[in-house]
mmCIF file of N, CA and C in Angstrom:
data_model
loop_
_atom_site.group_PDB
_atom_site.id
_atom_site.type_symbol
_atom_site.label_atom_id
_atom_site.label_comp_id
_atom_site.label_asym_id
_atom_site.label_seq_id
_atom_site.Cartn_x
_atom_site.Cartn_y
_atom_site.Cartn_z
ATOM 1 N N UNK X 1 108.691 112.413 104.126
ATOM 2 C CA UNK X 1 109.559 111.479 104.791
ATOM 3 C C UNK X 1 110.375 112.146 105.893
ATOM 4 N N UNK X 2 110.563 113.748 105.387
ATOM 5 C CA UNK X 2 111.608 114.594 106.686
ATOM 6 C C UNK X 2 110.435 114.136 108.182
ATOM 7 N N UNK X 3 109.219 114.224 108.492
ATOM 8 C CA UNK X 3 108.582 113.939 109.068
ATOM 9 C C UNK X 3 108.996 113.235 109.763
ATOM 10 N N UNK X 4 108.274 111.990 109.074
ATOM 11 C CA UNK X 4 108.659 110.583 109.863
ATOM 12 C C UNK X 4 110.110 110.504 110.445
ATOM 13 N N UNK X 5 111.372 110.762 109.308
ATOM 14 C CA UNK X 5 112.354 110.765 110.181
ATOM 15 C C UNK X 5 112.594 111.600 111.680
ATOM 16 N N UNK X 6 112.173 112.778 111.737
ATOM 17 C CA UNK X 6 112.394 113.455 112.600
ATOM 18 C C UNK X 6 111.396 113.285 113.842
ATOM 19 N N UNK X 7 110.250 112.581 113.415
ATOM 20 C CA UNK X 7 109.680 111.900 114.717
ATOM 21 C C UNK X 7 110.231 111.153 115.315
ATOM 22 N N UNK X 8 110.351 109.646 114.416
ATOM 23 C CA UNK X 8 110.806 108.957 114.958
ATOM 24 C C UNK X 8 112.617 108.774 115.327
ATOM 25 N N UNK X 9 112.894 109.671 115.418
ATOM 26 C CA UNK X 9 114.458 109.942 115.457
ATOM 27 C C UNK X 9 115.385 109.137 114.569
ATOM 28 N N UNK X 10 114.989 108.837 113.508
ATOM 29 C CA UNK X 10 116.000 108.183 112.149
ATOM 30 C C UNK X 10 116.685 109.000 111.656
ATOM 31 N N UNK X 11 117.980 108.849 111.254
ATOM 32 C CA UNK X 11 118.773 110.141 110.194
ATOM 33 C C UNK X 11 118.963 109.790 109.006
ATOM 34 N N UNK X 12 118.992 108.098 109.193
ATOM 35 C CA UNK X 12 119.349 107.636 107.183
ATOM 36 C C UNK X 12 118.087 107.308 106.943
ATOM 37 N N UNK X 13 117.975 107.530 105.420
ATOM 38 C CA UNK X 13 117.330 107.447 104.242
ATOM 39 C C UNK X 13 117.029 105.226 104.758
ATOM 40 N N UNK X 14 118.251 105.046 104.619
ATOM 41 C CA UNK X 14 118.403 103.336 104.595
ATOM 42 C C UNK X 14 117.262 102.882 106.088
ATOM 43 N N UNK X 15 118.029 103.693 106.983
ATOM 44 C CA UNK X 15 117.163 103.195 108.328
ATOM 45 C C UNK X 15 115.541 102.876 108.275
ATOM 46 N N UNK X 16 114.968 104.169 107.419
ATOM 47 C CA UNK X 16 113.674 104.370 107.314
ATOM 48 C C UNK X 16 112.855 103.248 106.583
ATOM 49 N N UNK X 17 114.302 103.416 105.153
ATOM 50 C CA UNK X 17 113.321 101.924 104.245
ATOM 51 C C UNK X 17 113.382 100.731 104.886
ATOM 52 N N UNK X 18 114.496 100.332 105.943
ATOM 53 C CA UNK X 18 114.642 98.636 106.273
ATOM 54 C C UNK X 18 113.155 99.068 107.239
ATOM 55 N N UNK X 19 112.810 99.844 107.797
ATOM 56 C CA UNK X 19 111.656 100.121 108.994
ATOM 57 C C UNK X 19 110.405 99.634 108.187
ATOM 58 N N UNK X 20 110.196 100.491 107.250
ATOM 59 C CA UNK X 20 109.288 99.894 106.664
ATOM 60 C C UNK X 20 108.981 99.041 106.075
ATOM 61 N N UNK X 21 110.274 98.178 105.187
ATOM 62 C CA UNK X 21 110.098 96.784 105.075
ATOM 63 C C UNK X 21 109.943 96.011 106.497
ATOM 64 N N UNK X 22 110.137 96.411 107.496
ATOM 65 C CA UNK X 22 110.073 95.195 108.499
ATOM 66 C C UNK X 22 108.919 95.363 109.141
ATOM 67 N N UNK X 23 107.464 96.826 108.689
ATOM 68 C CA UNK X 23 106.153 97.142 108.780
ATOM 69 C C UNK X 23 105.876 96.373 107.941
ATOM 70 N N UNK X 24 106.073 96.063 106.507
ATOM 71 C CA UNK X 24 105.724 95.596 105.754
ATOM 72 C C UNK X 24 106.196 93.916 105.804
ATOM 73 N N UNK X 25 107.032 93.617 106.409
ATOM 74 C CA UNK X 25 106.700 92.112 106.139
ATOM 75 C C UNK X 25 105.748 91.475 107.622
ATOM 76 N N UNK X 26 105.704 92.073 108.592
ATOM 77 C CA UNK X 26 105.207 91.469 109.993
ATOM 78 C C UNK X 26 103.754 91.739 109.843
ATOM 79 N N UNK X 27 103.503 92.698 109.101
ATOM 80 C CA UNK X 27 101.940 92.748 108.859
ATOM 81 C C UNK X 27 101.306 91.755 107.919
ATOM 82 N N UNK X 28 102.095 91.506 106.772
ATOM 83 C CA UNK X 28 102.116 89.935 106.313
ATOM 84 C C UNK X 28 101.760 89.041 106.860
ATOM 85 N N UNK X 29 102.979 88.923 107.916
ATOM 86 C CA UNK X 29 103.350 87.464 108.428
ATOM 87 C C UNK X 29 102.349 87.135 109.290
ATOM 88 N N UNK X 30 101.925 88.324 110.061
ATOM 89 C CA UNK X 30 100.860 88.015 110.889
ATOM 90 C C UNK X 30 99.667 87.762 110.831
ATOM 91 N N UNK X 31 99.193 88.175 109.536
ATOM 92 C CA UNK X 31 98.265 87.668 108.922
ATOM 93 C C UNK X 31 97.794 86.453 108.022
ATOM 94 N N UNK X 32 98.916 85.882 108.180
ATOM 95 C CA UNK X 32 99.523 84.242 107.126
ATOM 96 C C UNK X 32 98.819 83.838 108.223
ATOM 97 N N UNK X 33 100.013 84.095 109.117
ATOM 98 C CA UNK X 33 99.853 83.319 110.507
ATOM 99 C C UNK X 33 98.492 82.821 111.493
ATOM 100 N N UNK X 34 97.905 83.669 111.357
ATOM 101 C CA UNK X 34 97.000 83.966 112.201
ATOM 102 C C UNK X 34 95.521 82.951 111.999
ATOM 103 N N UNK X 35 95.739 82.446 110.665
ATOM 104 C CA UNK X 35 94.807 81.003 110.354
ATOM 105 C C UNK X 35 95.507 79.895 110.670
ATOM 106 N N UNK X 36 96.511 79.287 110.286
ATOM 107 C CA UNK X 36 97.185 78.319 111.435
ATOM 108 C C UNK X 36 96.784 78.325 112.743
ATOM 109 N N UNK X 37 97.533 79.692 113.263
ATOM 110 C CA UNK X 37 97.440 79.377 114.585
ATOM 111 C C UNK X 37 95.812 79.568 115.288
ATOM 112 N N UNK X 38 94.612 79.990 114.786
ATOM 113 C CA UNK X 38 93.209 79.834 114.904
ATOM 114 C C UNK X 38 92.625 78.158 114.848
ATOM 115 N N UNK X 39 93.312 77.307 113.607
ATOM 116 C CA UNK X 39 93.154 76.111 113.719
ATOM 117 C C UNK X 39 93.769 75.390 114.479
ATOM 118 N N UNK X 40 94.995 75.775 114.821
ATOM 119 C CA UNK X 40 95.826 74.914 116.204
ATOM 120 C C UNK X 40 95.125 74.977 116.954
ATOM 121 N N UNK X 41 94.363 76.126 117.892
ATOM 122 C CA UNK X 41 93.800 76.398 118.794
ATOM 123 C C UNK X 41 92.222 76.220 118.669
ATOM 124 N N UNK X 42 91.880 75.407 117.522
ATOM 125 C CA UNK X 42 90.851 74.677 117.478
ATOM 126 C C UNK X 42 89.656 75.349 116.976
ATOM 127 N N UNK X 43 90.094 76.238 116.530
ATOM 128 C CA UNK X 43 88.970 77.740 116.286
ATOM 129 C C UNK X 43 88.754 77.586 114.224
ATOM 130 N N UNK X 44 87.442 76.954 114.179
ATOM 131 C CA UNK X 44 87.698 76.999 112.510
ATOM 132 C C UNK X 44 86.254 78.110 112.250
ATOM 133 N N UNK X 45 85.850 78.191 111.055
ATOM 134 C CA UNK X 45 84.792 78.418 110.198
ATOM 135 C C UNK X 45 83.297 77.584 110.822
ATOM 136 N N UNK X 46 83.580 76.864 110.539
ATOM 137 C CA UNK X 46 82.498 75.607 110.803
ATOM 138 C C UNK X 46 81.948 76.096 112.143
ATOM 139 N N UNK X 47 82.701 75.847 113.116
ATOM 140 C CA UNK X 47 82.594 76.025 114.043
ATOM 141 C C UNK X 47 81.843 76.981 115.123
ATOM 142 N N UNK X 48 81.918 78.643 114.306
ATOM 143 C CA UNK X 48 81.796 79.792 115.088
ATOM 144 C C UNK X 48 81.132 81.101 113.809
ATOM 145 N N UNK X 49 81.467 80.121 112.608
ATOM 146 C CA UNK X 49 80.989 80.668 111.194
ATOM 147 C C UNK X 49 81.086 82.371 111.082
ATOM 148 N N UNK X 50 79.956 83.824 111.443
ATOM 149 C CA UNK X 50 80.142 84.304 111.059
ATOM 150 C C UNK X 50 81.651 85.251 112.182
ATOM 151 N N UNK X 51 81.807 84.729 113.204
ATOM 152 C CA UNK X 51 82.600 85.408 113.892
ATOM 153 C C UNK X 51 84.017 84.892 113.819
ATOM 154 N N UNK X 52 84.812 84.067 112.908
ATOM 155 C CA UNK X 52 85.481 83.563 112.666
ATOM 156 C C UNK X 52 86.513 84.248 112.213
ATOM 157 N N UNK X 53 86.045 85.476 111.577
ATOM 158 C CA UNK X 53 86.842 86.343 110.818
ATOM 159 C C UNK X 53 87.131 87.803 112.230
ATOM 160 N N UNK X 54 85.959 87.802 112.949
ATOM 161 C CA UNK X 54 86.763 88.839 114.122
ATOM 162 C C UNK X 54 87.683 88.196 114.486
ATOM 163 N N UNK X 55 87.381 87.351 114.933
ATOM 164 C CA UNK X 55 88.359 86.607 116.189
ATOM 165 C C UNK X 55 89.686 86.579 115.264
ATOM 166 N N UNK X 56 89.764 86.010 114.413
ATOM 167 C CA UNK X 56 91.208 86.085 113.558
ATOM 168 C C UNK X 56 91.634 87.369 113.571
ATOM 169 N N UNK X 57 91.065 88.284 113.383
ATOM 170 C CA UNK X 57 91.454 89.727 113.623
ATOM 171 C C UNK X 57 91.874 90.330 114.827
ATOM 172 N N UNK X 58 91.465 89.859 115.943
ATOM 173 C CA UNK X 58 91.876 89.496 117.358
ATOM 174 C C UNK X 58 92.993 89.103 117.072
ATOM 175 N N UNK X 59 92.985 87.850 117.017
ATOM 176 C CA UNK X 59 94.330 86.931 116.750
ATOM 177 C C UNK X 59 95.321 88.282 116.089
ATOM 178 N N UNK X 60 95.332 88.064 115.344
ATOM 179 C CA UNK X 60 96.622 89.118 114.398
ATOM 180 C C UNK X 60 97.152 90.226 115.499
ATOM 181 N N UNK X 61 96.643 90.789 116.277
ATOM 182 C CA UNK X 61 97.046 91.890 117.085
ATOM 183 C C UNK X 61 98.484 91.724 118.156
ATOM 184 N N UNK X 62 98.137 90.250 118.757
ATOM 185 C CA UNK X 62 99.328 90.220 119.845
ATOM 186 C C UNK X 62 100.543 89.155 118.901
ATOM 187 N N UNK X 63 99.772 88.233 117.832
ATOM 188 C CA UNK X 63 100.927 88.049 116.546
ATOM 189 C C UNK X 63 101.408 89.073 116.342
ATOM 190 N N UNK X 64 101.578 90.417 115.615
ATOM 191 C CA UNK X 64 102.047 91.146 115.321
ATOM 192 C C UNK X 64 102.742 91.636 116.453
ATOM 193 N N UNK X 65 102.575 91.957 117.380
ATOM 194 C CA UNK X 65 103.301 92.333 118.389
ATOM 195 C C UNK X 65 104.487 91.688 118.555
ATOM 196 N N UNK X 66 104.516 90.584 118.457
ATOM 197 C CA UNK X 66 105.654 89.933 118.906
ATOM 198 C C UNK X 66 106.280 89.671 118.073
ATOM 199 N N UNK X 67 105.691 89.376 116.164
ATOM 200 C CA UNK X 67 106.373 89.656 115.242
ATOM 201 C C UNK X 67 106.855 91.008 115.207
ATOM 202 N N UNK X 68 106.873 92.124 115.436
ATOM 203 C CA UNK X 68 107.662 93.237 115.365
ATOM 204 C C UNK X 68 108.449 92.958 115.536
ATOM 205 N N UNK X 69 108.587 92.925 116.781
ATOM 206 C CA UNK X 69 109.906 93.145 117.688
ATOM 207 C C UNK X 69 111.280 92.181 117.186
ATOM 208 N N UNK X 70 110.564 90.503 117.030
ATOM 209 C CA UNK X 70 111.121 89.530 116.674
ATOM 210 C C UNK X 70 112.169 90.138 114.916
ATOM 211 N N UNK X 71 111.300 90.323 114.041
ATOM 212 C CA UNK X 71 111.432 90.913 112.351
ATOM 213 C C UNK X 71 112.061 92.241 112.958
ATOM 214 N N UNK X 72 112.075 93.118 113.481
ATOM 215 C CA UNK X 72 112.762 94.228 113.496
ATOM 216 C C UNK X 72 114.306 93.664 114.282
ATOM 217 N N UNK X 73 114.225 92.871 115.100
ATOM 218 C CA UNK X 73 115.742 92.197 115.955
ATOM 219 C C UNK X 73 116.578 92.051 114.452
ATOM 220 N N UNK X 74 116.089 90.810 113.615
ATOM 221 C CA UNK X 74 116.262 90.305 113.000
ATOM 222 C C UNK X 74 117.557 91.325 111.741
ATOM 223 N N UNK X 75 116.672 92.393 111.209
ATOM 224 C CA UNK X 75 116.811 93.503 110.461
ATOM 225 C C UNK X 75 117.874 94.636 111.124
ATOM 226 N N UNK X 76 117.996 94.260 112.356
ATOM 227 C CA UNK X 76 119.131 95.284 113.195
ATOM 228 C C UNK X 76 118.451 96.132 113.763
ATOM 229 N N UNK X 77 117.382 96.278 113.632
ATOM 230 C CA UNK X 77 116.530 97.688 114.758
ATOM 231 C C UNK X 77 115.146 97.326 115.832
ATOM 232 N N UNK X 78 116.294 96.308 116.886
ATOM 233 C CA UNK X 78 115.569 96.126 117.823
ATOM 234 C C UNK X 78 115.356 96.877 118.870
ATOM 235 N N UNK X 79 116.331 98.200 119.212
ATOM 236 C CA UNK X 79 116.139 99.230 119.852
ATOM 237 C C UNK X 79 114.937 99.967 119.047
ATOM 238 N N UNK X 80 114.705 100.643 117.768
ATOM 239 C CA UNK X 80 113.407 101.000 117.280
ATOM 240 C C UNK X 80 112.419 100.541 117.872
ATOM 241 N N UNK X 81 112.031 100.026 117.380
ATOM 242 C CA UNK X 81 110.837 98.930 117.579
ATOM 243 C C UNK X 81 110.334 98.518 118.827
ATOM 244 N N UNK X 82 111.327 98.077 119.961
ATOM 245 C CA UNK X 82 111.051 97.529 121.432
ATOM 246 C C UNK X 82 110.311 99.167 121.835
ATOM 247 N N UNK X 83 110.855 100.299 121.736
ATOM 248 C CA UNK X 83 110.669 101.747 121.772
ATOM 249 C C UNK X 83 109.304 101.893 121.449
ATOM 250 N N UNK X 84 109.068 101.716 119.912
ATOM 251 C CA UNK X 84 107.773 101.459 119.100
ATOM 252 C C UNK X 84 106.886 100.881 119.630
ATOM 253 N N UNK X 85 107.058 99.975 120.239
ATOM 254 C CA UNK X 85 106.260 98.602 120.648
ATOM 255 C C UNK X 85 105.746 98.666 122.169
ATOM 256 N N UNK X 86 106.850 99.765 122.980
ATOM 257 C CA UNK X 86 106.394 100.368 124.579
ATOM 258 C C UNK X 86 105.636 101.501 124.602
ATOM 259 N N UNK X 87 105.504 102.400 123.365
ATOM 260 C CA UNK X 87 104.697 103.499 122.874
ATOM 261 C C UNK X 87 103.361 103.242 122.886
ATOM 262 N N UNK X 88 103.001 102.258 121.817
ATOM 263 C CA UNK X 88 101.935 101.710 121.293
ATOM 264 C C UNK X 88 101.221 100.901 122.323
ATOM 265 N N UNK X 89 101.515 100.287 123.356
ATOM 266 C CA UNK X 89 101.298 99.475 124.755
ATOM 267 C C UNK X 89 100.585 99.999 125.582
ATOM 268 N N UNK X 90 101.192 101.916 125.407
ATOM 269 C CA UNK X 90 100.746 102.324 126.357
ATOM 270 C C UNK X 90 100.144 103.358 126.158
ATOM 271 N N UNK X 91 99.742 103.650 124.823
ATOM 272 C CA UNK X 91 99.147 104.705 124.159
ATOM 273 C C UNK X 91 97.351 104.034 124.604
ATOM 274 N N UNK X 92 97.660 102.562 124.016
ATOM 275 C CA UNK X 92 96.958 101.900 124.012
ATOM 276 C C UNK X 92 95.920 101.451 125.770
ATOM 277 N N UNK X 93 96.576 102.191 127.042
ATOM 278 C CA UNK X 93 96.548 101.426 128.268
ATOM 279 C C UNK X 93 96.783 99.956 128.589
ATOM 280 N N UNK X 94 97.808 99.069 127.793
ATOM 281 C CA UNK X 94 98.601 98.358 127.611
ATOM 282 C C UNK X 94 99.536 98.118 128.559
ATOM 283 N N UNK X 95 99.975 99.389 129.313
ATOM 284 C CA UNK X 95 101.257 99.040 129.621
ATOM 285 C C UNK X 95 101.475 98.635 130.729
ATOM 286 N N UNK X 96 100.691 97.633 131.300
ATOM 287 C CA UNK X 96 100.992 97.182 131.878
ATOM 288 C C UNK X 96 101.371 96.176 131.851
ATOM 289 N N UNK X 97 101.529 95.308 130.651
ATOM 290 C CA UNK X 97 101.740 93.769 129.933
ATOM 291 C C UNK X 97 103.865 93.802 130.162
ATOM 292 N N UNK X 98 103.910 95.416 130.085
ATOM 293 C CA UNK X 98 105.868 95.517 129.653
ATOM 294 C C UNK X 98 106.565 95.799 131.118
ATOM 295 N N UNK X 99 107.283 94.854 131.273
ATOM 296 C CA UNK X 99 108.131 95.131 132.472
ATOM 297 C C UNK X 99 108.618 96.578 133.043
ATOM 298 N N UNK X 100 108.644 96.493 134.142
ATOM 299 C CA UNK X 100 108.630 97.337 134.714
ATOM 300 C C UNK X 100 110.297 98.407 135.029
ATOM 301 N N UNK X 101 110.071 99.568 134.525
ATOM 302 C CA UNK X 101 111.513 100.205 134.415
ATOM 303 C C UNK X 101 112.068 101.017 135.266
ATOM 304 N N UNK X 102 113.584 100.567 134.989
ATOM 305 C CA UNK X 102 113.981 101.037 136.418
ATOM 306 C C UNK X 102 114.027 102.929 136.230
ATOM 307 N N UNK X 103 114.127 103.379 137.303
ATOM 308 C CA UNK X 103 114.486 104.613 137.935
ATOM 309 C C UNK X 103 115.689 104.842 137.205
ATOM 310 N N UNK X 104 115.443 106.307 136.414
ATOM 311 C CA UNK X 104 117.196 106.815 135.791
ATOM 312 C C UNK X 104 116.646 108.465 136.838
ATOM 313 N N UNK X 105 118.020 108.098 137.499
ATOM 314 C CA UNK X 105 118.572 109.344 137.932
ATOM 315 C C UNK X 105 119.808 109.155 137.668
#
């Protein structure tokens, strides 16, 4: 756990566990989610049969994204996470989706 804290620059014990409950519930949620919102958008089983289950897996990716950020606000560590979430964007070649930052001199 000294690890993780010292990567991700955490010092409490508390900080780390609310982090990972708020890994642990958005990976959930986004996956609840992510059949609803496949049938809103008109996308069933029937329909597309064996690829039904990528595409939902698709789906879950930019859900989760925005559940992070949203579930981590929520929990008090929306500086984490927005951080987390500009990392991963651009680890990813992503980053171009995140606004653009200003110049610190």
């Amino acid at each position: 756990m000294q690890g993780l804290k010292k990567r991700w620059g955490i010092r409490s014990n508390l900080q780390l566990t609310i982090i990972f409950i708020v890994f642990a519930l958005t990976g959930s949620a986004s996956a609840w989610l992510s059949r609803p919102f496949c049938l809103w958008l008109g996308i069933t089983k029937e329909d597309i049969g064996f690829w039904f289950t990528p595409v939902r897996l698709l789906m879950i990716f930019p859900i989760y994204q925005i559940l992070l950020v949203f579930i981590g606000t929520l929990f008090g560590q929306f500086q984490f996470f927005w951080a987390f979430e500009k990392k991963m964007l651009r680890s990813m070649k992503l980053g171009f989706l995140l606004p653009k930052e200003k110049n610190k001199e």
